[in-house]
Tab-separated table of C-alpha atoms in Angstrom:
chain	number	residue	atom	x	y	z
A	164	UNK	CA	0.138	-0.109	-0.385
A	165	UNK	CA	2.844	2.364	0.889
A	166	UNK	CA	4.661	1.331	-2.210
A	167	UNK	CA	1.149	2.394	-5.156
A	168	UNK	CA	0.982	6.197	-2.637
A	169	UNK	CA	5.109	6.478	-3.279
A	170	UNK	CA	4.238	5.749	-7.549
A	171	UNK	CA	1.224	7.962	-7.231
A	172	UNK	CA	2.954	10.616	-5.596
A	173	UNK	CA	6.148	10.268	-7.955
A	174	UNK	CA	4.160	9.939	-10.873
A	175	UNK	CA	2.645	13.683	-10.289
A	176	UNK	CA	6.018	15.104	-10.221
A	177	UNK	CA	6.553	13.956	-13.897
A	178	UNK	CA	8.580	10.547	-12.599
A	179	UNK	CA	7.208	7.216	-12.265
A	180	UNK	CA	10.027	4.627	-9.167
A	181	UNK	CA	8.877	1.024	-9.756
A	182	UNK	CA	11.182	-1.479	-8.001
A	183	UNK	CA	14.408	0.405	-7.372
A	184	UNK	CA	14.575	2.016	-11.284
A	185	UNK	CA	13.413	5.759	-12.049
A	186	UNK	CA	11.163	5.730	-14.847
A	187	UNK	CA	10.842	9.100	-17.023
A	188	UNK	CA	7.885	9.353	-18.527
A	189	UNK	CA	7.298	10.629	-22.396
A	190	UNK	CA	7.615	14.301	-21.902
A	191	UNK	CA	10.394	14.703	-18.995
A	192	UNK	CA	12.230	11.045	-21.149
A	193	UNK	CA	12.843	13.730	-24.088
A	194	UNK	CA	13.594	16.557	-22.285
A	195	UNK	CA	16.533	13.815	-21.090
A	196	UNK	CA	17.945	12.862	-23.717
A	197	UNK	CA	18.351	16.214	-25.226
A	198	UNK	CA	20.378	16.937	-22.060
A	199	UNK	CA	22.042	13.563	-23.181
A	200	UNK	CA	22.443	14.113	-26.775
A	201	UNK	CA	23.582	17.845	-25.567
A	202	UNK	CA	26.472	16.818	-23.368
A	203	UNK	CA	29.645	17.849	-24.591
A	204	UNK	CA	32.906	15.150	-25.443
A	205	UNK	CA	35.727	15.106	-23.103
A	206	UNK	CA	39.032	15.942	-23.991
A	207	UNK	CA	40.558	13.293	-24.625
A	208	UNK	CA	36.796	11.325	-26.704
A	209	UNK	CA	36.993	10.681	-30.075
A	210	UNK	CA	35.726	13.697	-32.699
A	211	UNK	CA	32.310	13.186	-33.477
A	212	UNK	CA	30.960	12.934	-37.458
A	213	UNK	CA	29.372	16.756	-36.736
A	214	UNK	CA	33.341	18.531	-35.389
A	215	UNK	CA	34.978	16.641	-38.627
A	216	UNK	CA	32.663	18.183	-40.159
A	217	UNK	CA	32.622	21.564	-38.283
A	218	UNK	CA	36.727	21.219	-38.590
A	219	UNK	CA	36.478	21.089	-41.781
A	220	UNK	CA	34.633	23.665	-42.636
A	221	UNK	CA	36.345	25.647	-40.513
A	222	UNK	CA	39.948	24.677	-42.030
A	223	UNK	CA	39.433	24.741	-45.506
A	224	UNK	CA	37.723	28.042	-45.693
A	225	UNK	CA	40.522	30.759	-46.749
A	226	UNK	CA	41.732	27.380	-49.634
A	227	UNK	CA	37.823	27.655	-51.302
A	228	UNK	CA	39.467	27.854	-55.089
A	229	UNK	CA	42.146	26.356	-54.349
A	230	UNK	CA	40.421	23.103	-53.176
A	231	UNK	CA	38.377	23.564	-56.423
A	232	UNK	CA	40.718	23.276	-58.330
A	233	UNK	CA	42.055	20.364	-57.186
A	234	UNK	CA	45.203	21.754	-55.395
A	235	UNK	CA	44.580	21.711	-52.215
A	236	UNK	CA	43.145	18.689	-50.664
A	237	UNK	CA	41.962	17.639	-47.324
A	238	UNK	CA	43.669	14.191	-46.579
A	239	UNK	CA	41.982	13.608	-43.118
A	240	UNK	CA	40.978	15.515	-39.909
A	241	UNK	CA	42.589	14.220	-36.528
A	242	UNK	CA	42.137	15.026	-32.649
A	243	UNK	CA	44.737	17.166	-31.141
A	244	UNK	CA	45.959	16.292	-28.378
A	245	UNK	CA	47.884	18.837	-26.864
A	246	UNK	CA	47.816	18.268	-23.693
A	247	UNK	CA	47.649	22.734	-22.918
A	248	UNK	CA	44.969	22.527	-24.732
A	249	UNK	CA	41.809	23.588	-21.994
A	250	UNK	CA	38.689	22.627	-25.209
A	251	UNK	CA	38.398	20.277	-27.984
A	252	UNK	CA	40.861	20.841	-30.821
A	253	UNK	CA	40.715	19.890	-34.620
A	254	UNK	CA	44.488	19.265	-36.707
A	255	UNK	CA	43.081	19.909	-39.636
A	256	UNK	CA	45.562	18.025	-42.385
A	257	UNK	CA	45.565	19.314	-46.452
A	258	UNK	CA	48.218	18.460	-49.198
A	259	UNK	CA	49.034	21.406	-51.258
A	260	UNK	CA	49.656	19.825	-54.612
A	261	UNK	CA	50.909	23.179	-56.440
A	262	UNK	CA	53.100	23.602	-54.553
A	263	UNK	CA	54.038	20.485	-52.666
A	264	UNK	CA	53.021	21.417	-48.596
A	265	UNK	CA	51.904	20.073	-46.340
A	266	UNK	CA	49.224	22.435	-44.492
A	267	UNK	CA	48.260	21.412	-40.632
A	268	UNK	CA	45.965	23.902	-38.895
A	269	UNK	CA	44.759	22.895	-36.076
A	270	UNK	CA	40.601	24.719	-35.075
A	271	UNK	CA	39.758	25.744	-31.602
A	272	UNK	CA	36.295	23.375	-32.063
A	273	UNK	CA	34.816	26.304	-28.806
A	274	UNK	CA	35.941	29.624	-30.379
A	275	UNK	CA	34.975	27.897	-34.089
A	276	UNK	CA	38.289	29.840	-35.456
A	277	UNK	CA	42.402	28.520	-36.546
A	278	UNK	CA	44.463	28.782	-34.580
A	279	UNK	CA	47.760	27.727	-35.961
A	280	UNK	CA	49.016	26.994	-38.524
A	281	UNK	CA	52.165	24.960	-40.159
A	282	UNK	CA	53.235	24.351	-43.298
A	283	UNK	CA	56.754	22.006	-44.408
A	284	UNK	CA	57.951	20.242	-47.490
A	285	UNK	CA	59.557	17.146	-47.022
A	286	UNK	CA	56.493	15.897	-44.589
A	287	UNK	CA	54.550	12.957	-46.558
A	288	UNK	CA	51.430	12.173	-44.434
A	289	UNK	CA	50.272	8.750	-44.580
A	290	UNK	CA	47.915	8.532	-47.996
A	291	UNK	CA	44.029	9.235	-47.247
A	292	UNK	CA	41.500	6.672	-48.644
A	293	UNK	CA	40.262	9.850	-51.383
A	294	UNK	CA	44.341	9.794	-52.581
A	295	UNK	CA	44.050	6.284	-53.324
A	296	UNK	CA	40.492	6.498	-55.132
A	297	UNK	CA	42.842	9.283	-57.111
A	298	UNK	CA	45.250	7.191	-57.689
A	299	UNK	CA	43.632	3.790	-59.431
A	300	UNK	CA	41.907	6.729	-61.359
A	301	UNK	CA	45.208	7.373	-62.839
A	302	UNK	CA	45.970	4.100	-63.318
A	303	UNK	CA	42.885	2.896	-65.621
A	304	UNK	CA	43.179	6.406	-67.974
A	305	UNK	CA	46.677	4.657	-68.109
A	306	UNK	CA	47.110	3.798	-72.055
A	307	UNK	CA	48.917	0.789	-70.881
A	308	UNK	CA	49.002	0.487	-66.868
A	309	UNK	CA	45.100	0.849	-67.857
A	310	UNK	CA	45.275	-2.303	-69.838
A	311	UNK	CA	46.654	-4.253	-67.959
A	312	UNK	CA	44.353	-3.553	-64.966
A	313	UNK	CA	41.074	-3.881	-66.325
A	314	UNK	CA	42.133	-6.661	-68.062
A	315	UNK	CA	43.009	-8.616	-64.634
A	316	UNK	CA	40.607	-7.788	-63.262
A	317	UNK	CA	37.952	-8.806	-65.786
A	318	UNK	CA	40.518	-12.531	-65.885
A	319	UNK	CA	39.952	-12.162	-61.109
A	320	UNK	CA	36.356	-12.531	-62.712
A	321	UNK	CA	34.277	-8.915	-61.959
A	322	UNK	CA	33.882	-8.256	-65.622
A	323	UNK	CA	34.870	-5.206	-66.610
A	324	UNK	CA	35.214	-2.145	-63.928
A	325	UNK	CA	32.797	0.147	-64.093
A	326	UNK	CA	35.068	2.936	-62.056
A	327	UNK	CA	38.271	3.293	-59.054
A	328	UNK	CA	35.430	2.611	-56.467
A	329	UNK	CA	35.393	-1.016	-57.693
A	330	UNK	CA	38.852	-1.645	-57.428
A	331	UNK	CA	39.943	-3.362	-53.466
A	332	UNK	CA	43.269	-0.581	-52.637
A	333	UNK	CA	45.630	0.215	-50.642
A	334	UNK	CA	48.148	2.970	-50.917
A	335	UNK	CA	52.198	3.526	-49.177
A	336	UNK	CA	53.792	6.627	-49.447
A	337	UNK	CA	56.520	6.437	-52.305
A	338	UNK	CA	60.183	7.922	-50.511
A	339	UNK	CA	62.606	7.337	-53.649
A	340	UNK	CA	66.717	6.328	-52.459
A	341	UNK	CA	67.933	7.273	-55.903
A	342	UNK	CA	65.683	6.361	-58.313
A	343	UNK	CA	67.317	7.163	-61.948
A	344	UNK	CA	64.864	8.643	-64.112
A	345	UNK	CA	61.604	10.358	-64.133
A	346	UNK	CA	60.845	9.176	-60.601
A	347	UNK	CA	63.472	10.332	-59.176
A	348	UNK	CA	60.611	13.544	-59.203
A	349	UNK	CA	58.786	11.715	-56.075
A	350	UNK	CA	62.242	13.324	-54.290
A	351	UNK	CA	59.792	16.187	-53.996
A	352	UNK	CA	56.549	15.649	-55.373
A	353	UNK	CA	53.886	13.346	-53.163
A	354	UNK	CA	53.871	9.764	-54.388
A	355	UNK	CA	51.782	6.869	-54.192
A	356	UNK	CA	53.006	2.686	-54.290
A	357	UNK	CA	49.326	1.991	-54.908
A	358	UNK	CA	48.193	-2.072	-54.776
A	359	UNK	CA	45.309	-3.259	-56.817
A	360	UNK	CA	43.233	-6.041	-54.897
A	361	UNK	CA	40.934	-7.864	-57.573
A	362	UNK	CA	38.356	-9.652	-57.086
A	363	UNK	CA	38.777	-13.313	-56.743
A	364	UNK	CA	41.896	-12.107	-53.471
A	365	UNK	CA	44.425	-12.184	-56.030
A	366	UNK	CA	46.619	-8.737	-56.393
A	367	UNK	CA	47.501	-6.968	-60.065
A	368	UNK	CA	51.194	-6.568	-60.417
A	369	UNK	CA	51.997	-2.850	-60.021
A	370	UNK	CA	55.528	-3.220	-58.305
A	371	UNK	CA	56.771	-1.505	-61.060
A	372	UNK	CA	54.868	1.351	-60.188
A	373	UNK	CA	54.644	4.921	-59.263
A	374	UNK	CA	51.506	6.927	-59.146
A	375	UNK	CA	53.110	10.702	-58.694
A	376	UNK	CA	50.085	12.785	-57.201
A	377	UNK	CA	51.611	16.182	-58.381
A	378	UNK	CA	52.321	15.632	-61.783
A	379	UNK	CA	49.436	13.094	-62.145
A	380	UNK	CA	50.865	11.383	-64.006
A	381	UNK	CA	53.060	7.092	-63.837
A	382	UNK	CA	56.536	6.866	-63.364
A	383	UNK	CA	57.785	3.366	-64.203
A	384	UNK	CA	60.237	1.874	-62.182
A	385	UNK	CA	63.425	1.365	-64.226
A	386	UNK	CA	65.889	-1.873	-62.771
């Protein structure tokens, strides 16, 4: 009898207590969910999708024309781990293929502005997924390598590839080591070794191929 009275009294206040559990009525539940959704991530939490989108917009604001022309591309956005920061920050990595420069812009997500920018040459972070797809597009459009790749793809049971997105891709930064010929340009340019997985699980032989994203062409290694 006492418990029933407690439930009735609590229900009038918008909360029901049943066997030690708290049940929120529809209106109260909605406001509780909204408060939870508005909870700010802790400094050590991964970036949310909304934060990545916000950092991308802010970091790209000063390079829109170059990005539209393909000269500069956003590689990826990561959480900034500066221990001295009191707020949430994100590092946006952009690459300038025209000047072969890595640009890192640190965005203060709370203030909505870029608080630090560093520019470096000769620094090559891992390739982005978009760069791998771009490299595969250059491969498929190449008069010799493209035919080899398409024929191998068909032979592996995949039918003709419709686009670079059909290929299983893995890219690694190529750093030349005394190579002669055009591949020596990769001392300065952003270049990838591209590994292509075919539909039957085998790999396309790309051992002598280097994709130069700065020059938008393919080099053949000489040995």
